[in-house]
Amino acid sequence: MSTSKKVKSALISVFHKDGLEPIVKKLNELGVTIYSTGGTEKFITDLNIEVIPVEDLTSYPSILGGRVKTLHPKVFGGILSRRDHDGDVAQLEQYTIPEIDIVIVDLYPFEKTVASGAGEQDIIEKIDIGGISLIRAAAKNFRDVICVSSMDQYQEFLELLNENEGKLSLEDRQRFAGKAFNISSHYDTAIFNYFNKDHKEAALKISETNGKVLRYGENPHQRGFFFGNFDEMFTKLHGKELSYNNLLDVDAAVNLIGEFKNDAPTFAILKHNNACGFATRPTLHQAYVDALAGDPVSAFGGILICNREIDRDTATEIHQLFCEVVIAPSFSDEALTILKGKKNRILLVLNDVELPQTNIRTCLNGVLVQDKDNVTDDVTHINQATDKAPTNQEIEDLLFASKICKHTKSNTIVLVKNKQLCASGTGQTSRVDALNQAIHKAQSFNFDLNGAVMASDAFFPFPDCVEIAHKAGISAVIQPGGSIKDQLSIDYCNQNNVAMVFTGTRHFKH
């Protein structure tokens, strides 16, 4: 059998008709017989191009409100028949079934319908039956049939028709078959996930059709890829391509600033997924200056993010720092001009996009999945554990510290004063080590910890942490509580006039 063959017939039945006209005209020019249904048939007729209704082929009308149109042996026989198989050829002749060489079909917009908030019946009607069957049949028989399964493929297919005057190679047909199975498997995954949104079936199905090859992974000897719609989430204004590590830091930054989305001007500086600088102030400029003061050393090469438009004064300060990425809801024109002064600096506008509500990571020979930690500690969550109650200012700082703590690698301790991150101890094997690291770091940058507060991601099994914190000047503590030895820490705080509150919620982050 020749690996290349000239197309003679096509079945066209699509939901999206943008870009279809030049293909139909080219097929007509090549003398290709065209079969079609419903709205697509009318579209082709309106182009004054001859088209055969599928009903004429099957001698059966579209029924059940269009639910059944192409599901017929005279359609699928023409698609699935093997041209080099004598038995198949004989049966086509016996039942007067024409060979179909091209199938141009797309699918009802199921995902868009779900995302629109449509009712259940509208969503169910967007579960394609005939289209998905045609795609699978045509892709399966790629040795004889080419399947165009999305409007995104129209241009490439048209170029093939123009280049080869309708003669398509086996390699072309097989490549388009791969695209078709990518489309069909993604579609089925979306449908399953809709029906399993409550996770009653302990099954994991993930499908991302938007993929990007990165320069490398976490290290240069590792390959790296990003799968997702980055352009939906960000508008990139300037800079080089984001790396694997950039994307991890950007993810951490977006999740952290989300806790402060509606707060006063807030600026965060992150390095290796953890905040090294953070402050809330009356102006964004001052918030950035005070965030940078938290750790100007770690800020070098960091990721910057804020919850307000970046203005000229703030941009002027940022421009003095070497940083990889700057993220904001918007940038003033003057700020953009300044920040574009470094050609590789990545500038991103954060769009209002809902983030996934599950966390997924590989583990051993499988995958771990969990709900996202959507609990944000607020005044309704805290319970006074000590005789001394925290002041209003301390409560504000405690909740501020708790939000940062939630997004810092465990074991962690976060020290805050006047809504400024003084220091944090991150990723330590003991909570004491995390606290000592935070105190040492804060003191090395000349922070006065007298009157500062402390947040911990988990409970204290012993009173050593509250003792160390008290001796460093900490006046109030927020922690989950829940240790069988909580009373030891409570007793120490009571004896030394330290306020402590429990939240009842642990925020491990590994």
XYZ file of C-alpha atoms in Angstrom:
510
model
C 0.000 0.000 0.000
C 1.282 3.462 -0.868
C 1.989 5.610 2.176
C 0.596 8.698 0.391
C -2.876 8.954 -1.061
C -5.028 11.607 -2.589
C -8.207 12.425 -0.728
C -11.481 11.963 -2.574
C -14.176 12.373 0.072
C -14.727 14.250 3.325
C -17.202 14.313 6.186
C -17.472 17.747 7.805
C -19.570 18.336 10.922
C -18.284 21.029 13.281
C -19.476 23.258 16.094
C -16.851 25.963 15.432
C -16.887 27.217 11.845
C -14.315 30.012 12.083
C -11.545 29.256 9.589
C -13.498 26.487 7.888
C -14.381 28.371 4.684
C -10.949 28.192 2.959
C -10.747 24.460 3.678
C -14.167 23.818 2.149
C -13.255 25.871 -0.915
C -9.959 24.008 -1.352
C -11.672 20.637 -1.055
C -14.188 21.719 -3.652
C -11.356 22.860 -5.917
C -9.747 19.423 -5.549
C -12.986 17.710 -6.533
C -13.525 16.154 -3.117
C -17.022 14.852 -2.387
C -18.292 16.506 0.793
C -20.804 15.028 3.233
C -22.182 17.121 6.087
C -24.918 17.615 8.667
C -27.114 20.345 10.124
C -25.566 23.753 10.578
C -22.325 22.780 8.839
C -24.254 21.564 5.804
C -26.050 24.940 5.632
C -22.724 26.759 6.041
C -21.276 24.896 3.036
C -24.445 25.357 0.959
C -24.317 29.105 1.635
C -20.846 29.071 0.032
C -22.497 27.768 -3.136
C -20.563 24.533 -2.822
C -22.192 21.176 -3.436
C -22.643 19.079 -0.314
C -24.393 15.761 0.312
C -26.506 15.628 3.480
C -25.601 12.689 5.715
C -29.333 11.871 5.791
C -29.139 11.133 2.048
C -26.253 8.748 2.670
C -27.897 6.922 5.566
C -31.516 7.219 4.401
C -32.259 8.114 7.984
C -33.076 11.559 9.411
C -31.428 13.293 12.340
C -33.445 12.235 15.395
C -33.884 13.002 19.102
C -33.322 16.715 18.653
C -30.002 16.152 16.883
C -28.639 13.691 19.436
C -28.349 11.045 16.712
C -27.121 12.201 13.300
C -23.995 10.337 12.195
C -24.203 7.144 14.273
C -24.840 4.828 11.328
C -22.950 1.952 9.592
C -22.902 3.836 6.299
C -20.921 6.599 7.998
C -18.666 4.571 10.258
C -18.200 1.841 7.683
C -16.802 4.380 5.240
C -14.411 5.711 7.875
C -13.244 2.433 9.416
C -12.899 0.317 6.273
C -9.371 -0.863 5.524
C -8.644 -0.005 1.911
C -6.159 -2.917 1.498
C -8.490 -5.471 3.102
C -10.454 -7.437 0.471
C -13.239 -8.298 2.886
C -13.761 -4.657 3.879
C -13.765 -3.533 0.252
C -16.304 -6.202 -0.669
C -18.628 -5.208 2.159
C -18.509 -1.547 1.160
C -19.610 -2.569 -2.322
C -22.272 -4.922 -0.951
C -23.889 -2.249 1.229
C -23.172 0.757 -1.034
C -20.988 2.501 1.506
C -18.661 5.220 0.190
C -15.091 5.510 1.498
C -14.505 8.626 3.613
C -10.902 9.913 3.509
C -11.211 13.059 5.614
C -13.139 13.595 8.838
C -13.338 17.209 10.039
C -15.184 17.172 13.340
C -14.876 19.074 16.592
C -16.600 18.624 19.921
C -19.298 20.503 21.775
C -17.690 23.009 24.197
C -18.230 20.988 27.365
C -15.555 22.686 29.491
C -16.631 26.187 28.496
C -20.231 25.346 29.323
C -19.236 24.104 32.790
C -17.055 27.182 33.358
C -19.933 29.483 32.361
C -21.989 28.306 35.336
C -24.679 26.799 33.116
C -27.302 24.487 34.559
C -26.910 20.728 34.640
C -29.156 20.047 31.632
C -27.213 22.471 29.432
C -23.971 20.836 30.548
C -25.248 17.320 29.833
C -26.330 18.349 26.329
C -22.755 19.442 25.664
C -21.467 15.878 26.147
C -20.663 15.003 22.550
C -21.518 11.490 21.349
C -21.347 11.475 17.575
C -18.350 13.775 17.360
C -16.205 11.825 19.799
C -17.103 8.579 18.010
C -16.175 10.005 14.609
C -12.863 11.308 15.946
C -11.899 7.968 17.478
C -12.914 6.048 14.360
C -11.022 8.285 11.956
C -7.917 8.407 14.168
C -7.930 4.636 14.607
C -7.935 4.180 10.824
C -5.150 6.716 10.228
C -3.576 4.482 7.584
C -6.420 5.486 5.291
C -8.145 8.482 6.890
C -7.007 11.869 8.209
C -8.843 13.313 11.199
C -9.022 17.073 11.820
C -10.380 17.269 15.361
C -10.138 20.934 16.336
C -10.362 24.361 14.765
C -6.809 24.880 16.041
C -5.724 22.382 13.360
C -7.513 24.057 10.435
C -4.570 26.163 9.286
C -2.074 23.303 9.375
C -4.465 21.061 7.463
C -5.131 23.758 4.851
C -1.399 24.172 4.324
C -1.075 20.416 3.715
C -3.867 20.521 1.152
C -2.262 23.467 -0.638
C 1.264 22.063 -0.597
C 0.396 18.621 -1.892
C -2.810 19.252 -3.834
C -4.758 16.854 -1.637
C -2.162 14.097 -1.467
C -1.487 13.321 2.198
C 1.276 11.130 3.595
C 0.980 8.389 6.188
C 3.123 10.519 8.497
C 0.631 13.393 8.171
C -2.321 11.136 8.908
C -0.602 9.537 11.893
C 0.392 12.935 13.325
C -3.186 14.155 13.103
C -4.362 10.895 14.708
C -2.164 11.671 17.705
C -3.723 15.126 17.950
C -7.179 13.539 17.756
C -6.586 11.115 20.617
C -5.177 14.000 22.653
C -8.447 15.872 22.062
C -10.685 12.879 22.819
C -8.872 11.780 25.971
C -8.870 15.340 27.347
C -12.593 15.642 26.630
C -13.424 12.422 28.460
C -11.268 13.496 31.403
C -13.174 16.775 31.688
C -16.487 14.923 31.703
C -15.352 12.446 34.338
C -14.003 15.207 36.577
C -17.328 17.041 36.315
C -19.208 13.966 37.520
C -16.561 13.234 40.157
C -16.143 16.743 41.531
C -16.932 15.468 45.029
C -14.227 12.790 44.613
C -16.584 9.963 45.510
C -14.614 7.814 43.083
C -11.037 7.481 44.318
C -9.644 8.012 40.840
C -7.270 10.664 39.537
C -7.521 11.954 35.983
C -5.452 14.939 34.893
C -5.313 16.348 31.405
C -3.565 19.523 30.262
C -3.425 20.208 26.543
C -1.401 23.417 26.915
C 2.227 22.358 27.274
C 5.502 24.254 27.160
C 9.038 22.892 27.054
C 11.230 24.757 29.551
C 14.959 25.378 29.151
C 15.540 22.731 31.811
C 14.087 21.510 35.094
C 15.150 22.333 38.627
C 18.766 21.783 37.531
C 20.379 22.007 34.081
C 20.726 18.227 33.737
C 16.943 17.733 34.212
C 14.306 18.177 31.523
C 11.421 20.459 32.440
C 7.896 21.121 31.192
C 4.972 23.310 32.225
C 1.431 22.148 31.503
C -1.283 24.735 31.969
C -2.725 27.952 30.575
C -0.120 30.443 31.758
C -1.484 33.183 29.484
C -4.895 32.936 31.146
C -3.340 33.682 34.512
C -0.767 36.300 33.554
C -0.185 38.980 30.973
C 3.546 39.019 30.339
C 4.765 42.531 29.609
C 8.528 42.074 29.447
C 11.492 39.822 30.037
C 12.982 36.421 29.330
C 11.222 33.072 29.389
C 10.316 31.820 32.855
C 12.315 28.867 34.136
C 11.131 25.857 36.138
C 12.353 27.469 39.366
C 10.803 30.828 38.414
C 7.433 29.113 38.007
C 7.680 27.433 41.411
C 8.496 30.783 43.032
C 5.721 32.554 41.137
C 3.267 29.916 42.328
C 4.342 30.454 45.944
C 4.132 34.234 45.512
C 0.631 34.174 44.023
C -0.719 31.922 46.756
C 0.838 34.097 49.468
C -0.342 37.469 48.148
C -3.813 35.978 47.714
C -4.127 36.060 51.512
C -3.706 39.870 51.371
C -5.608 40.629 48.156
C -8.012 43.129 49.740
C -5.645 44.505 52.396
C -3.809 47.832 52.456
C -0.793 48.088 50.093
C 1.273 44.956 50.648
C 4.570 43.824 49.152
C 6.250 40.425 49.328
C 9.715 39.279 48.281
C 10.226 35.527 47.913
C 13.227 33.296 47.451
C 13.074 29.514 47.013
C 9.297 29.545 47.614
C 9.517 31.325 50.994
C 8.939 34.960 51.901
C 12.169 36.722 52.871
C 10.557 40.164 52.976
C 6.972 41.208 53.637
C 5.216 44.376 54.759
C 1.849 46.162 54.694
C 1.920 49.957 54.723
C -0.202 53.001 53.795
C 1.662 53.305 50.471
C 3.074 50.644 48.162
C 6.416 52.419 48.040
C 6.818 52.168 51.807
C 5.575 48.572 51.787
C 8.335 47.661 49.312
C 11.034 49.526 51.238
C 10.075 47.789 54.484
C 9.728 44.384 52.826
C 13.240 44.734 51.396
C 14.562 45.707 54.834
C 13.474 42.300 56.116
C 16.329 40.604 54.255
C 18.079 42.664 51.561
C 20.615 39.869 51.044
C 18.117 37.108 50.185
C 16.110 39.532 48.052
C 18.853 39.448 45.404
C 17.499 37.414 42.497
C 14.118 37.091 44.183
C 10.478 37.212 43.104
C 8.521 40.381 43.912
C 4.737 40.564 44.167
C 2.231 43.120 45.441
C -1.508 43.751 45.664
C -1.601 47.238 44.107
C -0.560 48.917 40.861
C 3.174 49.619 40.839
C 3.787 53.337 40.499
C 6.850 55.338 39.470
C 8.296 55.788 42.967
C 8.022 52.086 43.785
C 9.466 51.113 40.403
C 12.424 53.431 40.966
C 13.235 51.590 44.209
C 12.737 48.149 42.643
C 15.000 49.037 39.712
C 17.979 49.244 42.069
C 17.560 45.550 42.954
C 18.448 42.594 40.766
C 15.244 40.546 40.747
C 13.990 37.806 38.456
C 10.244 38.538 38.375
C 7.932 41.396 39.351
C 4.194 40.631 39.613
C 1.400 43.139 40.164
C -2.266 43.709 39.305
C -1.047 46.504 37.001
C 1.854 48.851 36.283
C 1.705 52.569 35.577
C 3.217 53.651 32.257
C 6.101 55.375 34.063
C 6.741 52.279 36.178
C 6.858 50.092 33.076
C 9.376 52.349 31.383
C 11.640 52.168 34.432
C 11.353 48.429 35.037
C 11.899 47.564 31.378
C 15.344 49.057 31.822
C 16.605 45.530 32.576
C 15.996 43.426 29.460
C 15.722 40.072 31.256
C 13.528 41.226 34.144
C 10.177 39.446 33.877
C 7.135 41.688 34.382
C 3.784 39.977 34.878
C 0.261 41.323 35.347
C -1.672 38.921 37.572
C -5.145 38.305 36.173
C -8.123 37.376 38.324
C -8.126 33.599 37.847
C -9.353 30.929 40.243
C -6.559 28.634 41.386
C -6.906 24.837 41.635
C -8.482 23.600 44.840
C -6.355 20.457 45.073
C -2.638 19.871 45.567
C -1.018 17.061 43.582
C 2.501 15.665 43.819
C 4.286 12.463 42.917
C 5.019 10.080 45.791
C 6.848 6.732 45.657
C 5.388 4.922 42.648
C 2.161 6.910 42.743
C 0.602 10.288 43.431
C -0.573 12.140 46.548
C -3.654 14.354 46.291
C -5.115 16.604 48.962
C -7.504 19.533 49.328
C -5.816 22.904 49.221
C -5.285 24.506 52.643
C -8.049 27.095 52.360
C -8.223 27.929 56.069
C -6.972 31.441 56.786
C -6.754 32.242 60.480
C -8.806 35.266 61.528
C -10.188 36.736 64.734
C -13.017 34.191 64.814
C -10.493 31.346 64.971
C -8.357 32.473 67.883
C -8.896 31.383 71.465
C -7.079 33.049 74.305
C -4.963 30.407 76.036
C -3.183 32.594 78.625
C -4.197 34.920 81.417
C -2.913 37.862 79.428
C -4.878 38.807 76.316
C -3.059 40.166 73.269
C -3.589 43.853 72.466
C -5.454 44.863 69.312
C -2.136 45.666 67.622
C -0.733 42.293 68.654
C -3.818 40.516 67.288
C -3.323 42.230 63.931
C 0.338 41.209 63.898
C -0.448 37.664 65.025
C -2.895 37.117 62.177
C -0.485 38.777 59.747
C 2.278 36.415 60.900
C -0.023 33.397 60.736
C -0.832 34.060 57.069
C 2.867 34.197 56.188
C 3.541 31.126 58.311
C 0.918 29.149 56.401
C 2.888 29.703 53.172
C 6.353 28.979 54.580
C 8.103 25.622 54.477
C 7.810 23.562 57.695
C 9.074 23.526 60.325
C 8.706 27.266 60.481
C 8.582 30.146 62.900
C 7.630 33.637 61.725
C 8.454 36.845 63.625
C 6.456 40.002 62.878
C 6.292 43.529 64.247
C 3.970 46.284 63.066
C 2.919 44.274 59.988
C 6.473 43.767 58.858
C 8.215 40.412 58.572
C 11.251 40.604 60.828
C 12.471 37.102 59.972
C 11.400 33.509 59.601
C 12.998 30.169 60.265
C 12.187 27.901 57.339
C 12.327 24.198 56.597
C 14.056 23.184 59.819
C 13.977 19.701 61.328
C 13.096 21.118 64.742
C 10.926 24.029 65.791
C 13.651 25.218 68.164
C 16.093 25.412 65.250
C 13.524 27.363 63.225
C 13.036 29.834 66.072
C 16.758 30.299 66.681
C 17.290 30.832 62.957
C 14.565 33.484 62.874
C 15.893 35.326 65.932
C 19.466 35.293 64.644
C 18.368 36.550 61.236
C 16.183 39.333 62.654
C 18.953 40.535 64.928
C 21.518 40.425 62.115
C 19.346 42.946 60.213
C 19.019 45.118 63.345
C 15.377 44.412 64.154
C 14.277 45.209 67.699
C 12.183 42.180 68.672
C 10.807 43.768 71.852
C 7.044 43.762 71.307
C 7.238 41.514 68.234
C 4.964 38.485 67.859
C 5.638 34.886 66.897
C 3.655 32.457 64.717
C 4.234 28.712 64.508
C 2.825 26.348 61.877
C 2.317 23.597 64.480
C 2.009 23.175 68.254
C 4.836 23.313 70.791
C 5.400 19.929 72.462
C 7.600 21.610 75.082
C 7.835 25.129 76.573
C 11.337 25.707 75.144
C 10.132 27.773 72.168
C 8.009 30.201 74.174
C 10.908 30.581 76.631
C 13.429 31.359 73.877
C 10.962 33.739 72.219
C 10.206 35.557 75.476
C 13.885 36.062 76.216
C 14.300 37.565 72.717
C 11.523 40.106 73.423
C 8.482 38.395 71.883
C 5.277 39.569 73.599
C 2.579 37.421 71.946
C 2.340 34.008 70.284
C -0.074 32.348 67.865
C -0.036 28.583 67.344
C -2.506 25.759 66.642
C -2.362 24.189 70.089
C -3.279 20.552 70.537
C -0.218 19.131 72.244
C -0.782 16.932 75.275
C 1.766 19.235 76.906
C 0.153 22.553 75.926
C -0.155 23.460 79.576
C 3.637 23.638 79.956
C 3.811 26.425 77.371
C 0.737 28.112 78.828
C 2.273 28.059 82.322
C 5.505 29.616 81.100
C 3.629 32.391 79.294
C 1.486 33.092 82.353
C 4.545 33.272 84.577
C 6.297 35.698 82.199
C 3.424 37.944 81.051
C 3.325 36.634 77.458
C 0.025 36.479 75.594
C -0.722 33.317 73.607
C -3.660 32.307 71.424
C -4.593 28.964 69.863
C -6.189 28.643 66.421
C -6.962 24.928 66.378
C -5.580 24.653 62.809
C -2.166 23.329 61.861
C -0.523 24.666 58.700
C 2.216 22.231 57.769
C 3.760 22.873 54.349
C 6.180 20.278 53.048
